[in-house]
């Protein structure tokens, strides 16, 4: 009986000591990014009869520690100055490939670029995701079933010719490489084509002009100017002739179109919208040879799409110009969207989608094995990892330039520390009491 009393007290001391260990670890990591607080789970102990019977006089044997359970509740987020820092809002873990090629999971979103362009944590372990491949301006995500180490290519991007056309091709590429949206003044007075024949150098020979910048295969910029001449309303109402020059000079054969021959754009009389039946040569097919380019670049082939023009009784103006060419550019910065898309910003103004961060969820996060360094590993108790994009399914979203703080409640931990200190003292007192009773029994003789 006395031995049992000592065992009960000792088990209480052990339970309180274990609880204090957990509390101390929580307090020590209250400032650790992505840390999840733990709590000890205890249970009572009873001696069993050899026959399996149960006595109504059973006395407990004390307590024991069943588990150390982590709380995967959301921690507060804090803004940082690093665009590659990421905070998960909701469920999920980052997947990282360790230096020994094993896979681990973390809520710590403090990442940087290493010398090779990989996104890594402070241990140099690589963040996993879906890498992208840019082909002809399109982006396709690769490795949708098998994440890989995310690489931000440190080299820049090469120049892209407007239209991306091939002078040897049989037709103009699909799409609208140079698209212009604007308005032509319906109340404008048509110039006299006999008294004032069109000349790009004579402002009286046209009603309106605008220009746009295009790029050749070497990234050199060129100026394309369009001149709009209103036709005689009595002969061809709601129609305009369009002349084109390239770098300030008229285009002549073998270039097209011939600058001396206009294209024509027409509009509906009812609402001033573009009318394809009244238009000729719209979109305008442009072909500029190497000699005219003067840069040694490949011949330039693209469309000028003017179908976005209208004819209303307001000033002639341009609302929007877009084209798909660009000069070469170097990487200027990296950012991450809420859906985990890693975007590269380049000095030429281009933005490219380079990768997508993945998040991993588990059926039982408490079954994960703690590895230290804010990392966990999969186990049989956690279930298999489910990989997906941020914001998809049960996955949370990502906040760029932020980190998730520890979810330790310091006030609660300090109160729990006092409670466990009292528990320890009480269990020590029970051992002391048992010792005094045993000493009294010994002194009976």
Coordinates of C-alpha atoms in Angstrom, one line a residue, residues 1-421:
X1 CA 0.0 0.0 0.0
X2 CA 2.7 2.4 0.9
X3 CA 4.7 1.5 -2.2
X4 CA 1.5 2.3 -4.2
X5 CA 1.3 5.7 -2.5
X6 CA 4.9 6.5 -3.5
X7 CA 4.2 5.4 -7.1
X8 CA 1.1 7.6 -7.3
X9 CA 3.1 10.6 -6.2
X10 CA 5.9 9.9 -8.5
X11 CA 3.6 9.5 -11.5
X12 CA 2.1 12.9 -10.6
X13 CA 5.5 14.4 -10.4
X14 CA 6.4 13.0 -13.8
X15 CA 3.1 14.3 -15.3
X16 CA 3.6 17.8 -14.0
X17 CA 7.3 17.7 -15.1
X18 CA 6.2 16.6 -18.6
X19 CA 3.6 19.3 -18.7
X20 CA 6.1 21.9 -17.7
X21 CA 8.5 20.7 -20.4
X22 CA 5.7 21.3 -23.0
X23 CA 4.9 24.7 -21.6
X24 CA 8.5 25.7 -21.5
X25 CA 8.9 24.6 -25.2
X26 CA 5.9 26.7 -26.1
X27 CA 7.2 29.8 -24.3
X28 CA 10.6 29.4 -25.9
X29 CA 9.1 29.3 -29.4
X30 CA 6.6 32.1 -28.9
X31 CA 8.5 34.1 -31.4
X32 CA 9.2 31.3 -33.9
X33 CA 7.6 31.8 -37.2
X34 CA 5.1 29.0 -38.1
X35 CA 5.4 27.3 -34.7
X36 CA 2.4 25.4 -33.4
X37 CA 1.9 25.1 -29.7
X38 CA 1.6 21.7 -27.9
X39 CA -0.2 20.4 -25.0
X40 CA 0.2 17.2 -22.9
X41 CA -2.6 14.6 -22.8
X42 CA -2.8 12.6 -19.6
X43 CA -4.7 9.5 -18.5
X44 CA -5.2 7.7 -15.2
X45 CA -3.7 4.2 -14.5
X46 CA -5.4 1.2 -12.7
X47 CA -4.1 -2.2 -11.8
X48 CA -6.0 -5.1 -13.4
X49 CA -6.8 -8.4 -11.8
X50 CA -5.2 -11.5 -13.3
X51 CA -8.7 -12.9 -14.1
X52 CA -9.8 -9.7 -15.7
X53 CA -12.4 -9.0 -13.1
X54 CA -13.1 -5.6 -11.8
X55 CA -13.2 -4.8 -8.1
X56 CA -15.4 -2.1 -6.6
X57 CA -12.5 -1.2 -4.4
X58 CA -10.0 -0.3 -7.2
X59 CA -7.6 2.5 -6.4
X60 CA -5.8 4.3 -9.1
X61 CA -2.1 3.8 -9.7
X62 CA -1.6 7.4 -10.6
X63 CA -1.4 9.0 -14.1
X64 CA 0.6 8.7 -17.3
X65 CA 1.2 10.7 -20.4
X66 CA -0.8 9.5 -23.4
X67 CA 0.4 12.0 -26.1
X68 CA 1.8 15.4 -26.8
X69 CA -0.7 17.0 -29.1
X70 CA 0.0 20.0 -31.3
X71 CA -2.6 22.7 -32.0
X72 CA -2.7 23.6 -35.7
X73 CA -4.8 26.7 -35.3
X74 CA -4.1 29.8 -37.4
X75 CA -1.4 32.1 -36.1
X76 CA -1.5 35.9 -36.6
X77 CA 0.3 37.2 -39.8
X78 CA 2.8 40.0 -39.9
X79 CA 3.9 42.0 -42.9
X80 CA 7.6 41.8 -44.0
X81 CA 9.8 43.5 -46.6
X82 CA 10.5 40.3 -48.4
X83 CA 8.1 39.5 -51.3
X84 CA 9.0 35.8 -51.1
X85 CA 7.8 35.5 -47.5
X86 CA 4.5 33.6 -47.5
X87 CA 1.8 33.1 -44.9
X88 CA -0.8 30.4 -45.3
X89 CA -4.3 31.6 -44.4
X90 CA -6.2 28.4 -43.7
X91 CA -5.3 24.8 -44.1
X92 CA -2.1 23.4 -45.6
X93 CA 1.6 23.1 -45.4
X94 CA 4.5 24.1 -47.6
X95 CA 6.3 21.2 -49.2
X96 CA 10.1 21.4 -49.1
X97 CA 12.8 19.1 -50.4
X98 CA 15.5 18.6 -47.8
X99 CA 19.2 18.6 -48.5
X100 CA 19.1 14.8 -48.1
X101 CA 16.4 14.6 -50.8
X102 CA 13.6 13.6 -48.4
X103 CA 10.3 15.6 -48.3
X104 CA 9.2 17.6 -45.3
X105 CA 6.3 20.0 -44.6
X106 CA 6.3 23.4 -42.9
X107 CA 4.1 26.4 -42.0
X108 CA 7.2 28.6 -41.9
X109 CA 7.0 30.7 -45.1
X110 CA 10.3 32.5 -44.8
X111 CA 11.9 32.0 -48.2
X112 CA 14.6 33.5 -50.4
X113 CA 16.3 32.9 -53.7
X114 CA 19.6 31.0 -53.6
X115 CA 22.5 31.6 -56.0
X116 CA 21.0 29.2 -58.6
X117 CA 17.6 30.8 -58.5
X118 CA 15.8 28.2 -56.4
X119 CA 13.3 29.4 -53.7
X120 CA 14.7 28.0 -50.4
X121 CA 14.2 28.3 -46.7
X122 CA 16.9 29.4 -44.2
X123 CA 18.4 25.8 -44.3
X124 CA 18.8 26.0 -48.1
X125 CA 16.0 23.4 -48.6
X126 CA 14.0 24.0 -51.8
X127 CA 10.3 24.9 -51.9
X128 CA 8.2 22.6 -54.1
X129 CA 5.6 23.5 -56.7
X130 CA 4.6 23.3 -60.3
X131 CA 7.2 24.8 -62.7
X132 CA 6.0 26.6 -65.8
X133 CA 7.2 26.6 -69.4
X134 CA 6.8 29.6 -71.6
X135 CA 6.3 28.7 -75.3
X136 CA 5.3 31.4 -77.8
X137 CA 4.0 33.6 -75.0
X138 CA 1.8 30.9 -73.6
X139 CA 2.2 29.3 -70.1
X140 CA 1.5 25.7 -69.3
X141 CA 2.0 24.3 -65.8
X142 CA 4.2 21.2 -65.7
X143 CA 4.4 18.5 -63.1
X144 CA 0.8 18.7 -62.1
X145 CA 1.0 15.4 -60.3
X146 CA 4.6 15.6 -59.1
X147 CA 5.8 18.9 -57.6
X148 CA 9.4 19.9 -58.2
X149 CA 11.8 22.4 -56.9
X150 CA 10.7 25.9 -57.9
X151 CA 13.3 27.7 -60.0
X152 CA 13.2 31.4 -60.9
X153 CA 15.5 31.6 -63.9
X154 CA 18.2 34.2 -63.1
X155 CA 18.8 35.0 -66.7
X156 CA 16.6 37.5 -68.5
X157 CA 14.1 37.1 -71.3
X158 CA 15.0 37.6 -75.0
X159 CA 13.4 40.0 -77.3
X160 CA 10.1 39.1 -79.0
X161 CA 9.1 40.4 -82.4
X162 CA 5.7 41.9 -82.6
X163 CA 3.4 39.3 -84.1
X164 CA 6.2 36.6 -83.9
X165 CA 5.7 36.2 -87.6
X166 CA 7.9 34.4 -90.2
X167 CA 8.4 36.3 -93.4
X168 CA 8.4 32.9 -95.2
X169 CA 5.0 31.9 -93.8
X170 CA 2.0 31.7 -96.1
X171 CA -0.2 33.9 -93.9
X172 CA -0.2 36.4 -91.1
X173 CA -0.1 34.8 -87.6
X174 CA -3.4 34.4 -85.7
X175 CA -4.4 37.1 -83.2
X176 CA -4.0 40.8 -83.1
X177 CA -0.3 41.6 -82.5
X178 CA -1.0 45.4 -82.9
X179 CA -4.5 46.4 -81.8
X180 CA -5.7 49.9 -81.6
X181 CA -9.1 51.1 -80.2
X182 CA -10.3 54.7 -80.8
X183 CA -12.8 57.0 -82.4
X184 CA -12.9 59.0 -85.6
X185 CA -14.9 62.3 -85.6
X186 CA -18.0 61.8 -87.6
X187 CA -18.4 65.6 -88.0
X188 CA -14.9 66.0 -89.6
X189 CA -14.6 67.6 -93.0
X190 CA -13.0 65.5 -95.8
X191 CA -9.9 67.0 -97.4
X192 CA -10.0 67.8 -101.1
X193 CA -8.1 64.8 -102.6
X194 CA -7.4 66.8 -105.8
X195 CA -6.3 70.1 -104.3
X196 CA -4.6 68.4 -101.4
X197 CA -3.5 64.8 -102.2
X198 CA -2.4 62.7 -99.3
X199 CA 1.1 63.2 -98.0
X200 CA 2.3 62.2 -94.6
X201 CA 4.2 65.5 -94.4
X202 CA 1.2 67.6 -95.1
X203 CA -1.2 67.8 -92.1
X204 CA -3.9 69.4 -94.4
X205 CA -4.1 66.1 -96.4
X206 CA -5.4 64.0 -93.6
X207 CA -7.8 64.3 -90.7
X208 CA -6.1 62.4 -87.9
X209 CA -2.9 60.5 -87.2
X210 CA -1.7 58.2 -84.5
X211 CA 1.3 56.0 -84.0
X212 CA 2.4 52.8 -82.2
X213 CA 5.7 51.2 -81.3
X214 CA 6.5 47.7 -82.5
X215 CA 9.6 45.5 -82.0
X216 CA 11.7 43.4 -84.3
X217 CA 13.4 40.1 -83.5
X218 CA 16.4 41.9 -82.0
X219 CA 14.3 44.0 -79.7
X220 CA 14.8 47.3 -81.6
X221 CA 11.7 49.5 -81.5
X222 CA 10.1 50.9 -84.6
X223 CA 7.4 53.5 -85.2
X224 CA 4.3 52.6 -87.2
X225 CA 2.2 55.7 -88.1
X226 CA -1.4 55.6 -89.4
X227 CA -3.1 58.5 -91.2
X228 CA -6.9 58.6 -91.5
X229 CA -8.4 60.6 -94.3
X230 CA -12.2 61.0 -94.4
X231 CA -13.8 60.1 -97.7
X232 CA -16.3 62.4 -99.5
X233 CA -19.6 61.9 -97.7
X234 CA -21.5 62.5 -100.9
X235 CA -19.6 59.6 -102.6
X236 CA -18.7 57.1 -99.9
X237 CA -20.3 58.2 -96.5
X238 CA -19.0 56.8 -93.2
X239 CA -15.7 55.6 -94.8
X240 CA -12.1 56.6 -94.1
X241 CA -8.9 55.9 -96.0
X242 CA -6.0 54.6 -93.9
X243 CA -2.3 55.1 -94.9
X244 CA 0.6 53.6 -93.1
X245 CA 4.3 54.6 -92.8
X246 CA 7.1 52.8 -91.0
X247 CA 9.8 54.7 -89.1
X248 CA 8.6 57.9 -90.8
X249 CA 9.0 56.7 -94.4
X250 CA 6.6 55.3 -97.0
X251 CA 6.6 51.5 -97.4
X252 CA 7.3 50.4 -101.0
X253 CA 7.7 46.9 -102.5
X254 CA 8.7 44.3 -101.5
X255 CA 7.2 45.6 -98.2
X256 CA 3.4 45.6 -97.7
X257 CA 1.2 47.4 -97.7
X258 CA 2.2 50.0 -100.3
X259 CA 2.1 53.3 -98.4
X260 CA 0.7 55.1 -101.6
X261 CA -2.3 52.8 -101.7
X262 CA -4.8 53.2 -98.8
X263 CA -6.8 50.6 -96.9
X264 CA -10.3 51.6 -96.1
X265 CA -12.3 51.4 -92.8
X266 CA -16.1 51.9 -92.7
X267 CA -18.7 52.4 -90.0
X268 CA -22.5 51.7 -89.7
X269 CA -24.5 54.9 -90.1
X270 CA -26.9 53.8 -87.4
X271 CA -24.5 53.6 -84.4
X272 CA -21.0 54.4 -85.7
X273 CA -19.7 50.9 -85.1
X274 CA -17.1 49.2 -87.3
X275 CA -18.6 47.7 -90.5
X276 CA -16.7 44.9 -92.1
X277 CA -18.7 45.2 -95.4
X278 CA -17.5 48.8 -95.9
X279 CA -13.9 48.0 -95.0
X280 CA -11.1 46.9 -97.2
X281 CA -7.8 45.5 -96.0
X282 CA -8.7 45.6 -92.3
X283 CA -6.8 44.3 -90.4
X284 CA -3.9 45.7 -92.2
X285 CA -1.3 43.0 -93.0
X286 CA 2.2 44.4 -92.5
X287 CA 5.4 42.9 -93.9
X288 CA 8.7 44.8 -93.4
X289 CA 11.9 43.3 -94.9
X290 CA 15.3 43.2 -93.2
X291 CA 16.7 46.1 -95.4
X292 CA 13.9 48.4 -94.3
X293 CA 14.3 47.5 -90.7
X294 CA 17.9 48.5 -90.8
X295 CA 18.9 46.5 -87.7
X296 CA 19.8 43.1 -89.3
X297 CA 16.7 41.6 -87.7
X298 CA 14.5 39.0 -89.3
X299 CA 11.7 40.4 -91.5
X300 CA 8.8 41.7 -89.4
X301 CA 5.3 40.3 -90.0
X302 CA 2.2 41.4 -88.1
X303 CA -1.4 42.7 -88.3
X304 CA -2.8 46.1 -87.5
X305 CA -6.2 45.6 -86.1
X306 CA -8.5 48.7 -86.3
X307 CA -11.8 46.9 -85.7
X308 CA -12.0 48.6 -82.3
X309 CA -12.5 52.0 -83.9
X310 CA -15.9 53.8 -83.9
X311 CA -17.2 56.9 -85.7
X312 CA -19.0 59.2 -83.3
X313 CA -19.5 63.0 -83.2
X314 CA -16.6 63.6 -80.8
X315 CA -12.9 64.3 -81.2
X316 CA -10.8 61.8 -83.0
X317 CA -8.7 60.0 -80.4
X318 CA -7.1 56.7 -79.4
X319 CA -8.3 54.9 -76.2
X320 CA -6.0 51.9 -76.1
X321 CA -3.0 50.4 -78.0
X322 CA -1.7 46.9 -77.4
X323 CA 0.9 44.8 -79.1
X324 CA 2.7 41.6 -78.2
X325 CA 6.4 42.5 -78.9
X326 CA 9.0 43.4 -76.4
X327 CA 12.7 44.3 -76.1
X328 CA 15.0 42.0 -74.0
X329 CA 14.7 42.3 -70.2
X330 CA 16.4 41.3 -67.1
X331 CA 14.8 40.0 -63.9
X332 CA 13.9 42.9 -61.7
X333 CA 11.7 41.3 -59.0
X334 CA 9.6 38.4 -58.0
X335 CA 6.1 38.3 -56.4
X336 CA 3.6 35.6 -55.3
X337 CA -0.1 35.8 -55.8
X338 CA -2.8 34.6 -53.4
X339 CA -3.2 31.5 -55.5
X340 CA 0.5 30.8 -55.2
X341 CA 1.6 31.8 -58.7
X342 CA 5.2 33.0 -58.7
X343 CA 5.5 36.0 -61.1
X344 CA 8.8 37.4 -62.5
X345 CA 8.9 41.2 -63.3
X346 CA 11.4 42.2 -66.0
X347 CA 13.1 45.5 -66.9
X348 CA 11.3 45.6 -70.2
X349 CA 7.9 45.8 -68.4
X350 CA 7.0 42.2 -69.0
X351 CA 5.5 40.0 -66.3
X352 CA 5.9 36.2 -66.6
X353 CA 4.2 33.4 -64.6
X354 CA 7.1 31.2 -63.6
X355 CA 5.7 28.6 -61.2
X356 CA 3.0 27.8 -58.7
X357 CA 3.5 27.0 -55.0
X358 CA 1.6 23.9 -53.9
X359 CA 0.0 23.3 -50.5
X360 CA -0.3 19.9 -48.8
X361 CA -3.1 18.8 -46.4
X362 CA -3.4 15.7 -44.2
X363 CA -6.4 13.9 -42.8
X364 CA -4.7 13.9 -39.4
X365 CA -2.1 16.7 -38.9
X366 CA -1.5 15.5 -35.3
X367 CA -0.1 12.3 -36.8
X368 CA 2.8 14.1 -38.4
X369 CA 6.3 13.5 -37.0
X370 CA 8.0 16.6 -35.7
X371 CA 11.5 16.9 -37.2
X372 CA 12.5 20.2 -35.6
X373 CA 13.4 23.4 -37.6
X374 CA 9.7 24.0 -38.1
X375 CA 9.4 20.8 -40.2
X376 CA 7.1 17.8 -40.1
X377 CA 7.3 14.5 -41.9
X378 CA 4.5 12.2 -43.1
X379 CA 3.7 9.1 -41.0
X380 CA 1.2 6.3 -41.0
X381 CA -1.0 8.1 -38.5
X382 CA -1.1 11.3 -40.5
X383 CA -2.5 9.8 -43.7
X384 CA -1.1 10.4 -47.2
X385 CA -0.4 14.0 -48.3
X386 CA -3.0 15.6 -50.6
X387 CA -1.3 18.1 -52.9
X388 CA -3.1 21.0 -54.5
X389 CA -3.0 24.7 -55.5
X390 CA -3.6 27.4 -52.9
X391 CA -7.3 28.2 -52.7
X392 CA -8.4 24.9 -54.3
X393 CA -10.5 22.5 -52.3
X394 CA -9.7 22.6 -48.6
X395 CA -6.4 24.5 -49.1
X396 CA -5.9 28.0 -47.7
X397 CA -4.6 30.9 -49.7
X398 CA -1.2 32.6 -49.6
X399 CA -0.4 36.0 -48.4
X400 CA 2.8 37.3 -50.1
X401 CA 5.2 39.5 -48.1
X402 CA 3.8 38.1 -44.8
X403 CA 4.7 35.4 -42.3
X404 CA 2.5 33.4 -39.9
X405 CA 3.5 34.0 -36.3
X406 CA 3.5 31.4 -33.6
X407 CA 0.1 30.5 -32.3
X408 CA 1.3 30.3 -28.7
X409 CA -1.0 32.2 -26.2
X410 CA 1.6 33.5 -23.8
X411 CA -1.0 34.5 -21.1
X412 CA -2.5 31.0 -21.1
X413 CA 1.0 29.4 -21.0
X414 CA 2.0 31.4 -17.9
X415 CA -1.3 30.5 -16.1
X416 CA -0.7 26.8 -17.0
X417 CA 2.8 27.1 -15.7
X418 CA 1.5 28.3 -12.3
X419 CA -1.0 25.4 -12.3
X420 CA 1.6 22.8 -13.1
X421 CA 3.9 24.3 -10.5

